[in-house]
Coordinates of C-alpha atoms in Angstrom, one line a residue:
M1 CA -29.9 -49.9 -22.7
Q2 CA -28.6 -46.4 -23.8
K3 CA -24.9 -46.0 -23.9
Y4 CA -23.4 -42.8 -23.0
Q5 CA -19.9 -41.6 -23.9
I6 CA -17.6 -40.6 -21.2
R7 CA -14.8 -38.4 -21.6
S8 CA -11.9 -38.7 -19.4
M9 CA -11.2 -35.3 -17.4
T10 CA -7.8 -34.3 -16.2
E11 CA -7.5 -32.4 -12.9
M12 CA -7.8 -28.7 -13.4
D13 CA -4.5 -26.7 -12.6
P14 CA -5.4 -24.7 -9.2
A15 CA -4.2 -21.6 -10.9
E16 CA -6.7 -21.8 -13.7
E17 CA -9.3 -22.9 -11.2
F18 CA -8.8 -19.9 -9.4
K19 CA -9.1 -17.6 -12.4
D20 CA -12.4 -19.1 -13.3
F21 CA -13.4 -18.7 -9.6
A22 CA -12.2 -15.1 -9.2
Y23 CA -14.0 -14.2 -12.6
I24 CA -17.5 -16.0 -11.7
V25 CA -17.5 -14.1 -8.2
S26 CA -16.4 -10.9 -9.5
H27 CA -18.5 -10.8 -12.7
D28 CA -21.5 -12.9 -12.2
L29 CA -22.2 -11.2 -8.6
A30 CA -21.7 -7.8 -10.0
G31 CA -25.3 -7.6 -11.4
P32 CA -26.9 -8.4 -8.3
V33 CA -25.0 -6.2 -5.9
R34 CA -25.3 -3.5 -8.2
S35 CA -29.1 -3.7 -8.0
L36 CA -28.9 -4.0 -4.1
V37 CA -27.1 -0.9 -4.0
E38 CA -29.0 1.1 -6.4
F39 CA -32.3 0.0 -4.6
S40 CA -31.0 0.6 -1.2
R41 CA -29.8 4.2 -2.2
L42 CA -33.4 4.9 -3.6
L43 CA -34.9 3.7 -0.4
V44 CA -32.8 6.2 1.5
E45 CA -33.4 8.9 -0.6
Q46 CA -37.2 8.5 -1.6
A47 CA -38.7 6.4 1.1
P48 CA -40.3 8.1 4.2
V49 CA -37.9 8.9 7.1
P50 CA -37.7 5.9 9.4
E51 CA -39.3 6.8 12.9
T52 CA -36.7 5.4 14.9
D53 CA -32.7 6.1 15.0
D54 CA -32.1 2.3 14.9
A55 CA -34.5 1.8 11.6
R56 CA -32.5 4.7 9.9
T57 CA -28.9 3.1 11.0
N58 CA -30.1 -0.3 9.9
L59 CA -31.1 1.2 6.3
S60 CA -27.6 3.1 6.1
M61 CA -25.7 0.2 7.1
V62 CA -27.7 -2.3 4.2
L63 CA -26.5 0.8 1.6
E64 CA -22.8 1.0 3.1
S65 CA -22.5 -3.0 3.2
G66 CA -23.7 -3.3 -0.4
E67 CA -21.2 -0.4 -1.5
K68 CA -18.4 -2.4 0.2
L69 CA -19.2 -5.7 -1.3
Q70 CA -19.4 -3.6 -5.0
E71 CA -15.6 -2.3 -4.0
I72 CA -14.5 -5.8 -3.5
L73 CA -15.8 -7.4 -6.2
H74 CA -14.8 -4.7 -8.5
G75 CA -11.0 -5.6 -7.2
L76 CA -11.6 -9.1 -7.7
L77 CA -12.9 -8.4 -11.2
Q78 CA -9.6 -6.3 -11.8
F79 CA -7.5 -9.1 -10.7
S80 CA -9.3 -11.6 -13.0
R81 CA -8.9 -9.4 -15.9
L82 CA -5.0 -9.5 -15.5
N83 CA -5.2 -13.2 -16.1
T84 CA -7.5 -13.6 -18.8
V85 CA -7.0 -10.4 -20.7
P86 CA -3.8 -10.7 -23.1
R87 CA -1.0 -8.2 -22.1
L88 CA 0.2 -5.9 -24.6
D89 CA 4.1 -5.4 -25.4
Q90 CA 5.3 -2.1 -26.5
K91 CA 7.4 0.6 -25.5
V92 CA 5.9 2.9 -23.1
D93 CA 7.4 6.2 -21.7
L94 CA 7.0 6.1 -18.0
E95 CA 7.1 9.9 -17.7
E96 CA 4.0 10.0 -19.8
I97 CA 2.3 7.5 -17.5
V98 CA 3.1 9.2 -14.5
A99 CA 2.1 12.7 -16.1
R100 CA -1.3 11.3 -16.9
V101 CA -1.9 9.8 -13.3
H102 CA -0.6 13.4 -11.8
M103 CA -3.0 15.3 -14.0
N104 CA -6.1 12.7 -12.9
R105 CA -5.3 13.2 -9.2
Q106 CA -4.2 16.8 -9.4
T107 CA -7.6 18.0 -7.8
D108 CA -7.2 15.5 -4.9
L109 CA -3.6 16.6 -4.3
D110 CA -4.7 20.2 -4.1
M111 CA -7.5 19.5 -1.7
I112 CA -4.8 17.8 0.8
R113 CA -2.1 20.3 -0.1
G114 CA -0.2 17.4 -1.7
T115 CA 2.8 17.5 -3.9
L116 CA 4.0 15.0 -6.2
N117 CA 7.4 14.8 -7.5
P118 CA 8.0 12.6 -10.5
G119 CA 11.6 12.6 -11.3
N120 CA 13.2 11.5 -14.4
L121 CA 11.7 8.1 -15.6
P122 CA 12.8 5.9 -18.4
E123 CA 11.2 4.2 -21.5
V124 CA 10.4 0.5 -20.6
S125 CA 8.6 -2.5 -22.6
G126 CA 5.3 -3.3 -21.4
D127 CA 1.4 -2.9 -21.4
P128 CA 0.7 1.0 -21.1
N129 CA -2.7 0.3 -19.3
R130 CA -1.5 -1.9 -17.0
L131 CA 1.4 0.2 -16.3
Y132 CA -0.8 3.2 -15.8
Q133 CA -2.9 1.0 -13.3
L134 CA 0.3 0.1 -11.6
F135 CA 1.3 3.9 -10.8
Y136 CA -2.2 4.9 -10.3
M137 CA -2.6 2.2 -7.4
L138 CA 0.6 3.0 -5.9
I139 CA 0.1 7.0 -5.9
D140 CA -3.7 6.3 -4.6
N141 CA -2.3 4.5 -1.9
A142 CA 0.1 7.4 -1.0
I143 CA -2.8 9.8 -0.9
K144 CA -5.1 7.4 1.1
F145 CA -2.7 6.5 4.0
R146 CA -1.2 10.0 4.3
R147 CA -0.8 11.7 7.8
R148 CA -3.8 14.3 8.5
N149 CA -1.3 16.8 10.2
Q150 CA 1.1 17.2 7.5
P151 CA 1.1 18.1 3.8
L152 CA 1.6 14.8 1.6
V153 CA 4.8 14.6 -0.3
I154 CA 5.3 11.6 -2.9
D155 CA 8.6 11.2 -4.6
I156 CA 9.2 9.1 -7.4
G157 CA 12.6 7.9 -8.6
C158 CA 14.6 5.7 -10.7
E159 CA 17.8 3.5 -10.4
E160 CA 19.3 1.8 -13.3
T161 CA 21.0 -1.7 -13.1
E162 CA 22.6 -3.7 -15.8
Q163 CA 19.4 -5.4 -16.4
A164 CA 16.6 -3.3 -15.0
Y165 CA 15.2 -0.2 -14.0
W166 CA 14.2 0.3 -10.2
I167 CA 11.5 2.4 -9.7
S168 CA 10.7 3.8 -6.3
I169 CA 7.5 5.6 -5.0
T170 CA 8.1 7.1 -1.7
D171 CA 5.7 9.1 0.6
N172 CA 5.9 10.5 4.1
G173 CA 2.5 9.0 5.1
I174 CA 1.8 6.7 8.2
G175 CA 4.1 3.8 7.3
I176 CA 3.7 0.0 7.5
D177 CA 4.7 -2.0 10.3
P178 CA 7.4 -4.3 9.0
M179 CA 5.4 -7.3 10.3
F180 CA 2.9 -6.8 7.8
H181 CA 5.1 -6.2 4.7
D182 CA 4.1 -9.4 3.3
D183 CA 0.6 -9.4 4.2
V184 CA 0.0 -6.0 2.2
F185 CA 0.3 -7.8 -1.0
R186 CA -2.0 -10.7 -0.2
P187 CA -5.8 -10.2 -1.7
L188 CA -8.2 -8.4 0.6
R189 CA -5.9 -7.9 3.4
K190 CA -6.5 -4.8 5.1
L191 CA -4.4 -3.5 8.2
H192 CA -7.3 -0.8 9.1
N193 CA -10.8 -0.8 9.2
D194 CA -13.0 1.1 7.2
D195 CA -14.1 3.6 9.5
V196 CA -10.1 4.8 9.4
Y197 CA -9.2 4.2 5.9
D198 CA -11.7 2.8 3.3
G199 CA -10.6 0.3 0.2
A200 CA -11.1 -3.2 -0.5
G201 CA -7.5 -4.4 0.2
M202 CA -6.6 -5.0 -3.4
G203 CA -4.5 -2.2 -4.5
L204 CA -1.1 -3.8 -3.6
T205 CA -2.1 -7.4 -4.6
L206 CA -2.9 -5.9 -8.4
A207 CA 0.3 -3.8 -8.1
R208 CA 2.6 -7.0 -7.5
K209 CA 0.5 -8.9 -10.1
I210 CA 1.1 -6.3 -12.8
V211 CA 5.0 -5.9 -11.8
L212 CA 5.3 -9.8 -11.7
M213 CA 3.8 -10.0 -15.4
H214 CA 6.1 -7.5 -16.7
G215 CA 9.1 -9.8 -15.3
G216 CA 9.9 -7.4 -12.5
Q217 CA 10.2 -7.5 -8.6
I218 CA 8.4 -5.5 -6.1
G219 CA 9.5 -4.7 -2.4
I220 CA 8.2 -2.5 0.4
G221 CA 10.3 -0.6 2.8
S222 CA 8.6 1.5 5.7
S223 CA 9.4 3.7 8.9
D224 CA 8.0 6.4 11.0
D225 CA 8.7 8.8 8.0
G226 CA 6.7 6.9 5.7
T227 CA 6.6 4.3 3.0
S228 CA 8.5 3.3 -0.1
I229 CA 7.5 0.7 -2.7
S230 CA 10.2 -0.1 -4.9
F231 CA 9.7 -2.4 -8.0
S232 CA 12.1 -3.2 -11.2
L233 CA 11.2 -3.5 -15.0
P234 CA 13.4 -4.8 -17.2
K235 CA 15.2 -2.7 -19.9
A236 CA 13.3 -2.7 -23.2

């Protein structure tokens, strides 16, 4: 009778298990979803026009649903990479980081008559790529959740304490009901449907993860006048 070697397996850490799950879902499904979107787009662009309004609507919904799933998977992949890709640790000039984000979003700001006031920001110790991602997502949120009847204003400020710098990104947008302040940091939590504001609901989840990985804290304040996201980064 053939004997088999049996290895004893310890229970996997739930956090590690989630990392593996998030990577598999976001990475391994990306290819099939990309094919779904591309072939759906080809059908919309090249196929004969459907004879009925219902058929045209159904075809458009297939493409929109595929693009939405693609966006969700991209957010999950970004989250999984934060857990699996080693974090750099070097001096980072936050004014340079914000200047890069500002330059990349200037066209969007011009289109909506938006203004970004960067303020004076310090040097910190951290990962420049992830800190860029942090500011980009928070500024992107301010642009996305703006009021349509007034120009957007985004102010970035900094307060220094004994051990850390507290950075605040404040806008005059639509605000967030205080009862949802915890929910907005959870993965895929959206307060608005896609017809009003698009997105996968991962921006503040990723922002929170990046801040925590740098040893900081993050919080949110909101009123009828807009929203303020504040986070701390330890002094270099």
